[in-house]
């Protein structure tokens, strides 16, 4: 066989990250072509001659000017050594004040920034710095494009480096920044939003820089920052607990004119609508394009795959959920569909936002998302607002009543409470604003009436009373809030609801907020299952609500924090808990002062985890000694869950990457593990009390507890079997708890939250609970989604040693079929596990019927590899031919491999199949069998050289009943014209008949036209 021709590889891009398999980007080609044009003008010329040549060229026409400009920009972005000279030429040769240069740069940043190489980003920052130093006209616009490329919630090294670089430019060139009023406000808006993203310890230095910069600009240029509008209050509220911002809040509330002579206070800002430009600044252009496509092209009912793709690309990491509020605000304030789209079957905005609300991973994120959704409601100004900003909130609540009443109840509850708790001095104005917004909804016929929503049969009585108290004008004169069914003749009532309005609105990362955590629902937004909503009154014991994941929320109002010295711990504790509603509930339980003090310490932000662990030890001893009721234990557990949730930082990991013994030991010094240790070490009587506390904590929303118990057992005992005993202890408090479902749920949550822990506990969990986990689709999907390569090897080793089966022979076929829709990494991991289990060939047939090499390349490659490990048999070959699609070329690869390594078995298989076809005892078609046999005989030397003659009798029988005219090699074998001794098969004696199909030679196709040309040439030569 002739050596394969060497495939030339094209050069990789100098601007973008790609490889030789990527299609060449048109913009990249254009810029490189302009760069080559520039090189042609300056090559082998002195500096003066090159400059003169460039000067004359740019005067020839616009195209030449554009090519030279782009060529110089390309040089700057790809060659740091030549960048300074190229920048000088760019400024000297510009005929339009660099307008063209900025236009091309802004286009490149907006469309291709995510593909930039690290060097390209570095040079772009350098170029921007040079523009700023020279105060180039247009640098402010370029700056806004650069700001939009900061990804919120992303703590990757590249994004952090990019943020630090821009922040350094703004700090060093503050005078330039202050020359642009809007840009100053936009920069403050961006960095105020980023501060809490960087609150994890490794980024504290960056966070402090952002705090210092933002606060200084706000004080120096508050008048410019006022143009941000009402969202400035929302952002400042999120960082209010930081001391420097608390001082700023004092001036905003008590002495507003000290900041700006035109500023009159909070009410002044709340009446100012935030410009779309600010909302857009926190959404990257790439994300904007995807959201625009989702809300303008995707039909309702077909959005799931697009949402899953969006989730995986932008919201897959815990820290990325900070983006949810940015996205919701963007959808409400910027994406305003046309009437044509509103009247079509395109997915509406409320459905997209409903899905985003369900994506919230914790209470704080959920609360901030709801505040973002309703922010224009509480600031509503008649005649100045756009109905499109209000519409999504009301439609989410209305459409959720059918199958997601939990969401409706939660949002209505939040809307009522935020009226009294957002800013108490403006309570009456905020209530009026929300009422006006609702009236606007009715006037614009978004809903013809609010009564079906407010008086819905599934809403709890207390929630209806709160709604009637706040919005009496939307209830009929006979509206009934005491029945559980919707009626058109309710009775009157305007009584005060039993609601305590004392409380706070929580900063974005400090307080749990949702009475119903939609993120923990197992249903997807749009499912048709029904549920029933219960409203948990803040002054009473929480009632049984719609979900066991429900928990109350508290608000932190816009108010000043008391001044305190860090050393005065007693004052700090008092200040932090006196306004905490859940702590107020605890004080009603007649707990000892020591118990209350310990509980208060656990809720202190910033207290070290080891110290909190010691507090847990002391607290649990006190709980055992005191004879507390179930109600008291439940309220204490709810408070503890709140404390643990507050301590959790999305994106943080318990273990270091190396998972060393030292890292494992260090990770155990946390309140969670102190609590778990106390339960496991307790006596039977004590264990019942403490297990009950754990149960209530888990039910109060601390979803990490289960996998932390697995981690603790693995770290301390190198075994996780005691986890089963833990579940048995929980069953006494809830009969619905099952070991299987709880274990699988805890594994899934562990994979989502902390992959380091997931990889650490997974081999032990799979080995010791093999009877429970083997063959479960959700388990396999979780494993292949989150396992790291090192643990994948360990699992494969255990499976190969028959310690357990992960896929199991009974369910492997179902798993394989389902995997066709998984992503590349998940499928590749799955097939590695399949090879380890060495399954029977029968499990592959169901997936083979659905397999297509073009649509499922990963599965096709895995199938080929799996089949190569199996010896062929008549039944297997027959089944493959019957099941596979006709266009599956990978099947021929398998047959070719078998013909090379197992020629005798392949000959015997085809002989038996052809005999069965004659007897009509085979499910295969004669055409399919002969087609594959003809291709194998044409191209397999081993197959034909030693065993081909054994086919002659059965082929002669076939020729008498079936035409072999379309199968050239088989026909010549049957009529005796085939030369079995010719090993090359290149000089075959045959007539001029054409094959029906193109000849396939593993990986390539010889068209029939080529065969005809070869035959014609052969005929001409013979003459």
mmCIF file of C-alpha atoms in Angstrom, residues 21 87 269 366 413 417 436 447 467 495 537 628 655 731 764 788 812 857 935 1000:
data_model
loop_
_atom_site.group_PDB
_atom_site.id
_atom_site.type_symbol
_atom_site.label_atom_id
_atom_site.label_comp_id
_atom_site.label_asym_id
_atom_site.label_seq_id
_atom_site.Cartn_x
_atom_site.Cartn_y
_atom_site.Cartn_z
ATOM 1 C CA UNK A 21 -8.909 21.469 13.005
ATOM 2 C CA UNK A 87 1.830 52.385 17.660
ATOM 3 C CA UNK A 269 -32.021 58.063 43.549
ATOM 4 C CA UNK A 366 -32.455 33.701 45.545
ATOM 5 C CA UNK A 413 -44.569 36.758 49.980
ATOM 6 C CA UNK A 417 -42.432 41.863 52.911
ATOM 7 C CA UNK A 436 -49.287 51.792 41.087
ATOM 8 C CA UNK A 447 -53.616 40.766 33.230
ATOM 9 C CA UNK A 467 -51.975 40.508 50.098
ATOM 10 C CA UNK A 495 -57.761 43.729 58.715
ATOM 11 C CA UNK A 537 -45.623 33.450 59.119
ATOM 12 C CA UNK A 628 -36.054 20.682 74.844
ATOM 13 C CA UNK A 655 -9.640 19.954 49.971
ATOM 14 C CA UNK A 731 -36.015 7.541 59.028
ATOM 15 C CA UNK A 764 -15.318 4.191 48.647
ATOM 16 C CA UNK A 788 -11.464 13.627 37.778
ATOM 17 C CA UNK A 812 -26.113 -0.954 30.551
ATOM 18 C CA UNK A 857 -18.815 10.189 16.826
ATOM 19 C CA UNK A 935 -16.347 -5.201 0.491
ATOM 20 C CA UNK A 1000 -15.135 1.844 0.298
#
